[in-house]
Amino acid sequence: MHTHRLLAIALLALSHGAWAQSVALSGVAGPKALLIIDGAAPRFLSPGQTHQGVTLLGTQGESATLSVGGQRQTLQVGEAPVSVGRGAAPTAGAARIVLTADARGHFLPSGQINGREVQFMVDTGASQVVLSEADARRINLPFEQGQPVQVSTANGRATGYRVQLSRVRVGDAQVYDVAAIVLPQPMPYVLLGNSFLTRFQMQRTNDQLTLERRF
């Protein structure tokens, strides 16, 4: 079995559904913020730390500044929760992508992550976009600020990082706020998983795969 397929199977267990729908600031302790994300138990975050797609940028007095999918929010202790969930994430560009399979039946579109060039491979078995640490460093993605996660790979257990990509582009279609996992293992391609693909209706006809934007 190919390594990328083993990685995709292992990552199925990492999918955690829609990321935070609301965030409230319960308290501040020095540089740390005590956040209630999507109604769950309060959790302390340090500056630069990410949990369920919410990154703490810093605290000042009784307030905290957060980033969710590239959007900044400043909260005050005791304020009503703000809505920061994925909701109707913005999209841009073409409403349709048509891909042609290679001789092995793989769809290998070139594209961009956060404006930097990458080589994708469509993988409907991957719950999220998956890229190697080498690719993440090449495109200047600060993955170590993401949430550490334990994953099972062909080479045993490893620590990956769950991150949120500001934008992912394939052809003329661009999607924002895309969940991804960064893994330490070298990978020949960036796996274009369901955190991107489910924004589209997919239909395959012979060697062509058509992605139609969901509105």
PDB file of C-alpha atoms in Angstrom:
ATOM      1  CA  MET A   1       0.000   0.000   0.000  1.00  0.00           C
ATOM      2  CA  HIS A   2       1.374   3.439  -0.895  1.00  0.00           C
ATOM      3  CA  THR A   3       2.619   5.627   1.958  1.00  0.00           C
ATOM      4  CA  HIS A   4       0.242   8.460   1.103  1.00  0.00           C
ATOM      5  CA  ARG A   5      -2.718   6.080   1.387  1.00  0.00           C
ATOM      6  CA  LEU A   6      -1.553   4.859   4.800  1.00  0.00           C
ATOM      7  CA  LEU A   7      -1.282   8.460   5.917  1.00  0.00           C
ATOM      8  CA  ALA A   8      -4.763   9.226   4.633  1.00  0.00           C
ATOM      9  CA  ILE A   9      -6.270   6.252   6.462  1.00  0.00           C
ATOM     10  CA  ALA A  10      -4.576   7.252   9.709  1.00  0.00           C
ATOM     11  CA  LEU A  11      -5.863  10.802   9.377  1.00  0.00           C
ATOM     12  CA  LEU A  12      -9.496   9.784   9.123  1.00  0.00           C
ATOM     13  CA  ALA A  13      -9.613   9.677  12.913  1.00  0.00           C
ATOM     14  CA  LEU A  14      -8.418  13.276  13.173  1.00  0.00           C
ATOM     15  CA  SER A  15     -11.461  14.893  11.634  1.00  0.00           C
ATOM     16  CA  HIS A  16     -13.265  16.878  14.311  1.00  0.00           C
ATOM     17  CA  GLY A  17     -16.106  18.390  12.349  1.00  0.00           C
ATOM     18  CA  ALA A  18     -16.738  22.106  12.045  1.00  0.00           C
ATOM     19  CA  TRP A  19     -14.337  24.226  14.023  1.00  0.00           C
ATOM     20  CA  ALA A  20     -15.349  26.705  16.711  1.00  0.00           C
ATOM     21  CA  GLN A  21     -18.754  28.327  16.339  1.00  0.00           C
ATOM     22  CA  SER A  22     -18.294  30.781  19.231  1.00  0.00           C
ATOM     23  CA  VAL A  23     -15.567  31.980  21.567  1.00  0.00           C
ATOM     24  CA  ALA A  24     -15.856  33.660  24.971  1.00  0.00           C
ATOM     25  CA  LEU A  25     -13.070  34.997  27.185  1.00  0.00           C
ATOM     26  CA  SER A  26     -13.488  33.633  30.706  1.00  0.00           C
ATOM     27  CA  GLY A  27     -10.297  35.066  32.210  1.00  0.00           C
ATOM     28  CA  VAL A  28      -6.738  36.293  31.709  1.00  0.00           C
ATOM     29  CA  ALA A  29      -3.677  35.053  33.626  1.00  0.00           C
ATOM     30  CA  GLY A  30      -0.621  36.995  32.552  1.00  0.00           C
ATOM     31  CA  PRO A  31      -0.004  36.232  28.872  1.00  0.00           C
ATOM     32  CA  LYS A  32      -2.502  33.344  28.885  1.00  0.00           C
ATOM     33  CA  ALA A  33      -6.205  33.531  28.090  1.00  0.00           C
ATOM     34  CA  LEU A  34      -8.902  31.224  29.432  1.00  0.00           C
ATOM     35  CA  LEU A  35     -11.230  30.618  26.492  1.00  0.00           C
ATOM     36  CA  ILE A  36     -14.548  28.835  26.131  1.00  0.00           C
ATOM     37  CA  ILE A  37     -14.670  27.545  22.569  1.00  0.00           C
ATOM     38  CA  ASP A  38     -17.958  26.318  21.139  1.00  0.00           C
ATOM     39  CA  GLY A  39     -19.412  25.855  24.645  1.00  0.00           C
ATOM     40  CA  ALA A  40     -16.738  23.353  25.717  1.00  0.00           C
ATOM     41  CA  ALA A  41     -14.862  23.383  29.033  1.00  0.00           C
ATOM     42  CA  PRO A  42     -12.635  26.457  29.537  1.00  0.00           C
ATOM     43  CA  ARG A  43      -9.095  26.044  28.191  1.00  0.00           C
ATOM     44  CA  PHE A  44      -5.967  28.136  28.705  1.00  0.00           C
ATOM     45  CA  LEU A  45      -4.089  29.180  25.559  1.00  0.00           C
ATOM     46  CA  SER A  46      -0.665  30.792  25.414  1.00  0.00           C
ATOM     47  CA  PRO A  47       0.248  33.378  22.748  1.00  0.00           C
ATOM     48  CA  GLY A  48       0.701  31.613  19.404  1.00  0.00           C
ATOM     49  CA  GLN A  49      -1.147  28.492  20.572  1.00  0.00           C
ATOM     50  CA  THR A  50      -4.101  27.219  18.521  1.00  0.00           C
ATOM     51  CA  HIS A  51      -7.096  25.131  19.624  1.00  0.00           C
ATOM     52  CA  GLN A  52     -10.020  24.174  17.358  1.00  0.00           C
ATOM     53  CA  GLY A  53      -8.969  26.773  14.786  1.00  0.00           C
ATOM     54  CA  VAL A  54      -8.682  29.611  17.329  1.00  0.00           C
ATOM     55  CA  THR A  55      -5.199  31.159  17.815  1.00  0.00           C
ATOM     56  CA  LEU A  56      -4.355  33.441  20.720  1.00  0.00           C
ATOM     57  CA  LEU A  57      -2.334  36.406  19.439  1.00  0.00           C
ATOM     58  CA  GLY A  58      -1.881  38.113  22.801  1.00  0.00           C
ATOM     59  CA  THR A  59      -3.484  39.562  25.912  1.00  0.00           C
ATOM     60  CA  GLN A  60      -3.636  43.045  27.382  1.00  0.00           C
ATOM     61  CA  GLY A  61      -5.318  43.800  30.686  1.00  0.00           C
ATOM     62  CA  GLU A  62      -8.722  42.128  30.651  1.00  0.00           C
ATOM     63  CA  SER A  63      -8.787  41.559  26.888  1.00  0.00           C
ATOM     64  CA  ALA A  64      -7.434  38.982  24.444  1.00  0.00           C
ATOM     65  CA  THR A  65      -6.807  39.219  20.702  1.00  0.00           C
ATOM     66  CA  LEU A  66      -7.527  36.100  18.659  1.00  0.00           C
ATOM     67  CA  SER A  67      -7.169  34.969  15.059  1.00  0.00           C
ATOM     68  CA  VAL A  68      -9.708  32.640  13.470  1.00  0.00           C
ATOM     69  CA  GLY A  69      -9.131  31.798   9.820  1.00  0.00           C
ATOM     70  CA  GLY A  70      -7.144  34.990   9.381  1.00  0.00           C
ATOM     71  CA  GLN A  71      -9.821  37.162  11.046  1.00  0.00           C
ATOM     72  CA  ARG A  72      -8.836  39.107  14.165  1.00  0.00           C
ATOM     73  CA  GLN A  73     -11.182  39.329  17.146  1.00  0.00           C
ATOM     74  CA  THR A  74     -10.627  41.201  20.412  1.00  0.00           C
ATOM     75  CA  LEU A  75     -12.590  39.915  23.397  1.00  0.00           C
ATOM     76  CA  GLN A  76     -13.175  41.333  26.866  1.00  0.00           C
ATOM     77  CA  VAL A  77     -13.555  39.193  29.979  1.00  0.00           C
ATOM     78  CA  GLY A  78     -17.237  38.478  30.595  1.00  0.00           C
ATOM     79  CA  GLU A  79     -18.435  39.629  27.175  1.00  0.00           C
ATOM     80  CA  ALA A  80     -21.018  37.562  25.317  1.00  0.00           C
ATOM     81  CA  PRO A  81     -19.423  34.977  22.994  1.00  0.00           C
ATOM     82  CA  VAL A  82     -18.524  36.179  19.522  1.00  0.00           C
ATOM     83  CA  SER A  83     -19.405  34.121  16.474  1.00  0.00           C
ATOM     84  CA  VAL A  84     -16.205  33.035  14.757  1.00  0.00           C
ATOM     85  CA  GLY A  85     -17.172  29.658  13.313  1.00  0.00           C
ATOM     86  CA  ARG A  86     -16.609  28.553   9.772  1.00  0.00           C
ATOM     87  CA  GLY A  87     -20.236  29.309   8.809  1.00  0.00           C
ATOM     88  CA  ALA A  88     -20.355  30.331   5.165  1.00  0.00           C
ATOM     89  CA  ALA A  89     -16.625  30.630   4.522  1.00  0.00           C
ATOM     90  CA  PRO A  90     -15.786  33.007   1.685  1.00  0.00           C
ATOM     91  CA  THR A  91     -14.823  31.582  -1.667  1.00  0.00           C
ATOM     92  CA  ALA A  92     -13.519  33.197  -4.806  1.00  0.00           C
ATOM     93  CA  GLY A  93     -12.741  32.597  -8.421  1.00  0.00           C
ATOM     94  CA  ALA A  94     -14.124  29.939 -10.719  1.00  0.00           C
ATOM     95  CA  ALA A  95     -17.198  27.895  -9.819  1.00  0.00           C
ATOM     96  CA  ARG A  96     -15.909  24.812 -11.647  1.00  0.00           C
ATOM     97  CA  ILE A  97     -12.625  22.909 -11.797  1.00  0.00           C
ATOM     98  CA  VAL A  98     -12.048  20.145 -14.342  1.00  0.00           C
ATOM     99  CA  LEU A  99      -9.107  17.814 -13.659  1.00  0.00           C
ATOM    100  CA  THR A 100      -7.697  15.069 -15.882  1.00  0.00           C
ATOM    101  CA  ALA A 101      -6.174  11.897 -14.429  1.00  0.00           C
ATOM    102  CA  ASP A 102      -2.626  10.846 -15.208  1.00  0.00           C
ATOM    103  CA  ALA A 103      -1.684   7.405 -16.569  1.00  0.00           C
ATOM    104  CA  ARG A 104      -2.011   5.877 -13.083  1.00  0.00           C
ATOM    105  CA  GLY A 105      -5.462   7.359 -12.502  1.00  0.00           C
ATOM    106  CA  HIS A 106      -4.267  10.048 -10.089  1.00  0.00           C
ATOM    107  CA  PHE A 107      -5.382  13.679 -10.217  1.00  0.00           C
ATOM    108  CA  LEU A 108      -2.316  15.876  -9.690  1.00  0.00           C
ATOM    109  CA  PRO A 109      -3.275  19.541 -10.035  1.00  0.00           C
ATOM    110  CA  SER A 110      -0.782  22.278  -9.294  1.00  0.00           C
ATOM    111  CA  GLY A 111      -2.031  24.950  -6.951  1.00  0.00           C
ATOM    112  CA  GLN A 112      -1.240  27.312  -4.128  1.00  0.00           C
ATOM    113  CA  ILE A 113      -1.425  27.399  -0.339  1.00  0.00           C
ATOM    114  CA  ASN A 114      -1.433  30.914   1.111  1.00  0.00           C
ATOM    115  CA  GLY A 115      -0.170  32.189  -2.232  1.00  0.00           C
ATOM    116  CA  ARG A 116       2.789  29.771  -2.499  1.00  0.00           C
ATOM    117  CA  GLU A 117       3.071  27.116  -5.220  1.00  0.00           C
ATOM    118  CA  VAL A 118       2.515  23.452  -4.282  1.00  0.00           C
ATOM    119  CA  GLN A 119       1.845  20.180  -6.104  1.00  0.00           C
ATOM    120  CA  PHE A 120      -1.413  18.559  -4.986  1.00  0.00           C
ATOM    121  CA  MET A 121      -2.749  15.041  -5.311  1.00  0.00           C
ATOM    122  CA  VAL A 122      -6.511  14.647  -4.897  1.00  0.00           C
ATOM    123  CA  ASP A 123      -7.209  12.160  -2.098  1.00  0.00           C
ATOM    124  CA  THR A 124     -10.830  11.665  -1.042  1.00  0.00           C
ATOM    125  CA  GLY A 125      -9.626   9.313   1.709  1.00  0.00           C
ATOM    126  CA  ALA A 126      -7.900  12.152   3.583  1.00  0.00           C
ATOM    127  CA  SER A 127     -10.156  14.074   5.952  1.00  0.00           C
ATOM    128  CA  GLN A 128      -8.033  17.211   5.610  1.00  0.00           C
ATOM    129  CA  VAL A 129      -5.339  18.739   3.448  1.00  0.00           C
ATOM    130  CA  VAL A 130      -2.079  16.980   4.418  1.00  0.00           C
ATOM    131  CA  LEU A 131       1.403  18.320   3.819  1.00  0.00           C
ATOM    132  CA  SER A 132       4.905  17.518   4.996  1.00  0.00           C
ATOM    133  CA  GLU A 133       6.972  19.679   7.308  1.00  0.00           C
ATOM    134  CA  ALA A 134       9.361  20.229   4.407  1.00  0.00           C
ATOM    135  CA  ASP A 135       6.585  21.686   2.243  1.00  0.00           C
ATOM    136  CA  ALA A 136       5.241  23.692   5.194  1.00  0.00           C
ATOM    137  CA  ARG A 137       8.650  25.280   5.766  1.00  0.00           C
ATOM    138  CA  ARG A 138       9.103  25.948   2.052  1.00  0.00           C
ATOM    139  CA  ILE A 139       5.874  27.956   1.929  1.00  0.00           C
ATOM    140  CA  ASN A 140       6.612  29.680   5.271  1.00  0.00           C
ATOM    141  CA  LEU A 141       3.663  28.106   7.072  1.00  0.00           C
ATOM    142  CA  PRO A 142       4.130  28.537  10.872  1.00  0.00           C
ATOM    143  CA  PHE A 143       2.856  25.035  11.579  1.00  0.00           C
ATOM    144  CA  GLU A 144       4.572  24.713  14.960  1.00  0.00           C
ATOM    145  CA  GLN A 145       2.070  27.276  16.267  1.00  0.00           C
ATOM    146  CA  GLY A 146      -0.693  24.804  15.420  1.00  0.00           C
ATOM    147  CA  GLN A 147      -2.232  22.168  17.671  1.00  0.00           C
ATOM    148  CA  PRO A 148       0.017  19.095  18.168  1.00  0.00           C
ATOM    149  CA  VAL A 149      -1.722  15.808  17.339  1.00  0.00           C
ATOM    150  CA  GLN A 150      -0.582  12.191  17.477  1.00  0.00           C
ATOM    151  CA  VAL A 151      -1.014  10.269  14.215  1.00  0.00           C
ATOM    152  CA  SER A 152      -0.329   6.721  13.084  1.00  0.00           C
ATOM    153  CA  THR A 153       1.724   6.378   9.911  1.00  0.00           C
ATOM    154  CA  ALA A 154       3.448   3.588   8.025  1.00  0.00           C
ATOM    155  CA  ASN A 155       6.525   4.271  10.162  1.00  0.00           C
ATOM    156  CA  GLY A 156       4.714   4.237  13.519  1.00  0.00           C
ATOM    157  CA  ARG A 157       3.422   7.020  15.759  1.00  0.00           C
ATOM    158  CA  ALA A 158       4.409  10.596  15.014  1.00  0.00           C
ATOM    159  CA  THR A 159       3.523  14.113  16.093  1.00  0.00           C
ATOM    160  CA  GLY A 160       1.778  16.277  13.532  1.00  0.00           C
ATOM    161  CA  TYR A 161       0.257  19.744  13.745  1.00  0.00           C
ATOM    162  CA  ARG A 162      -3.317  20.739  13.010  1.00  0.00           C
ATOM    163  CA  VAL A 163      -3.390  24.140  11.313  1.00  0.00           C
ATOM    164  CA  GLN A 164      -5.791  26.388   9.438  1.00  0.00           C
ATOM    165  CA  LEU A 165      -4.759  27.467   5.937  1.00  0.00           C
ATOM    166  CA  SER A 166      -5.802  30.996   5.036  1.00  0.00           C
ATOM    167  CA  ARG A 167      -6.474  30.081   1.403  1.00  0.00           C
ATOM    168  CA  VAL A 168      -6.065  27.147  -0.954  1.00  0.00           C
ATOM    169  CA  ARG A 169      -6.156  27.638  -4.717  1.00  0.00           C
ATOM    170  CA  VAL A 170      -6.565  25.073  -7.494  1.00  0.00           C
ATOM    171  CA  GLY A 171      -6.813  26.468 -10.999  1.00  0.00           C
ATOM    172  CA  ASP A 172      -8.981  29.581 -10.830  1.00  0.00           C
ATOM    173  CA  ALA A 173     -10.884  28.426  -7.722  1.00  0.00           C
ATOM    174  CA  GLN A 174      -9.826  29.642  -4.299  1.00  0.00           C
ATOM    175  CA  VAL A 175     -11.194  28.502  -0.934  1.00  0.00           C
ATOM    176  CA  TYR A 176     -10.540  30.150   2.423  1.00  0.00           C
ATOM    177  CA  ASP A 177     -10.104  28.781   5.959  1.00  0.00           C
ATOM    178  CA  VAL A 178      -9.123  25.197   5.085  1.00  0.00           C
ATOM    179  CA  ALA A 179      -8.188  22.709   7.823  1.00  0.00           C
ATOM    180  CA  ALA A 180      -4.874  20.900   7.346  1.00  0.00           C
ATOM    181  CA  ILE A 181      -2.425  18.560   9.045  1.00  0.00           C
ATOM    182  CA  VAL A 182       1.358  18.935   8.813  1.00  0.00           C
ATOM    183  CA  LEU A 183       3.319  15.685   9.187  1.00  0.00           C
ATOM    184  CA  PRO A 184       7.068  15.138   9.735  1.00  0.00           C
ATOM    185  CA  GLN A 185       7.326  12.442   7.042  1.00  0.00           C
ATOM    186  CA  PRO A 186       8.515  13.427   3.555  1.00  0.00           C
ATOM    187  CA  MET A 187       5.691  13.297   1.008  1.00  0.00           C
ATOM    188  CA  PRO A 188       5.892  13.572  -2.788  1.00  0.00           C
ATOM    189  CA  TYR A 189       2.650  15.582  -2.946  1.00  0.00           C
ATOM    190  CA  VAL A 190       0.356  17.678  -0.800  1.00  0.00           C
ATOM    191  CA  LEU A 191      -2.800  15.611  -0.296  1.00  0.00           C
ATOM    192  CA  LEU A 192      -5.866  17.605  -1.320  1.00  0.00           C
ATOM    193  CA  GLY A 193      -8.318  16.169   1.195  1.00  0.00           C
ATOM    194  CA  ASN A 194     -11.938  16.670   2.114  1.00  0.00           C
ATOM    195  CA  SER A 195     -11.516  19.943   4.023  1.00  0.00           C
ATOM    196  CA  PHE A 196     -11.102  21.420   0.520  1.00  0.00           C
ATOM    197  CA  LEU A 197     -13.022  18.926  -1.610  1.00  0.00           C
ATOM    198  CA  THR A 198     -16.286  19.093   0.367  1.00  0.00           C
ATOM    199  CA  ARG A 199     -16.645  22.733  -0.682  1.00  0.00           C
ATOM    200  CA  PHE A 200     -17.449  21.270  -4.120  1.00  0.00           C
ATOM    201  CA  GLN A 201     -19.780  18.723  -5.700  1.00  0.00           C
ATOM    202  CA  MET A 202     -17.575  16.071  -7.312  1.00  0.00           C
ATOM    203  CA  GLN A 203     -18.374  14.028 -10.412  1.00  0.00           C
ATOM    204  CA  ARG A 204     -16.002  11.701 -12.226  1.00  0.00           C
ATOM    205  CA  THR A 205     -16.489  10.751 -15.871  1.00  0.00           C
ATOM    206  CA  ASN A 206     -13.838   8.428 -17.281  1.00  0.00           C
ATOM    207  CA  ASP A 207     -10.522  10.217 -16.710  1.00  0.00           C
ATOM    208  CA  GLN A 208     -12.039  13.572 -15.806  1.00  0.00           C
ATOM    209  CA  LEU A 209     -13.010  14.836 -12.341  1.00  0.00           C
ATOM    210  CA  THR A 210     -15.308  17.869 -12.223  1.00  0.00           C
ATOM    211  CA  LEU A 211     -15.613  19.956  -9.059  1.00  0.00           C
ATOM    212  CA  GLU A 212     -18.616  22.265  -8.935  1.00  0.00           C
ATOM    213  CA  ARG A 213     -18.631  24.944  -6.230  1.00  0.00           C
ATOM    214  CA  ARG A 214     -21.264  24.564  -3.500  1.00  0.00           C
ATOM    215  CA  PHE A 215     -23.207  27.761  -2.859  1.00  0.00           C
TER     216      PHE A 215
END
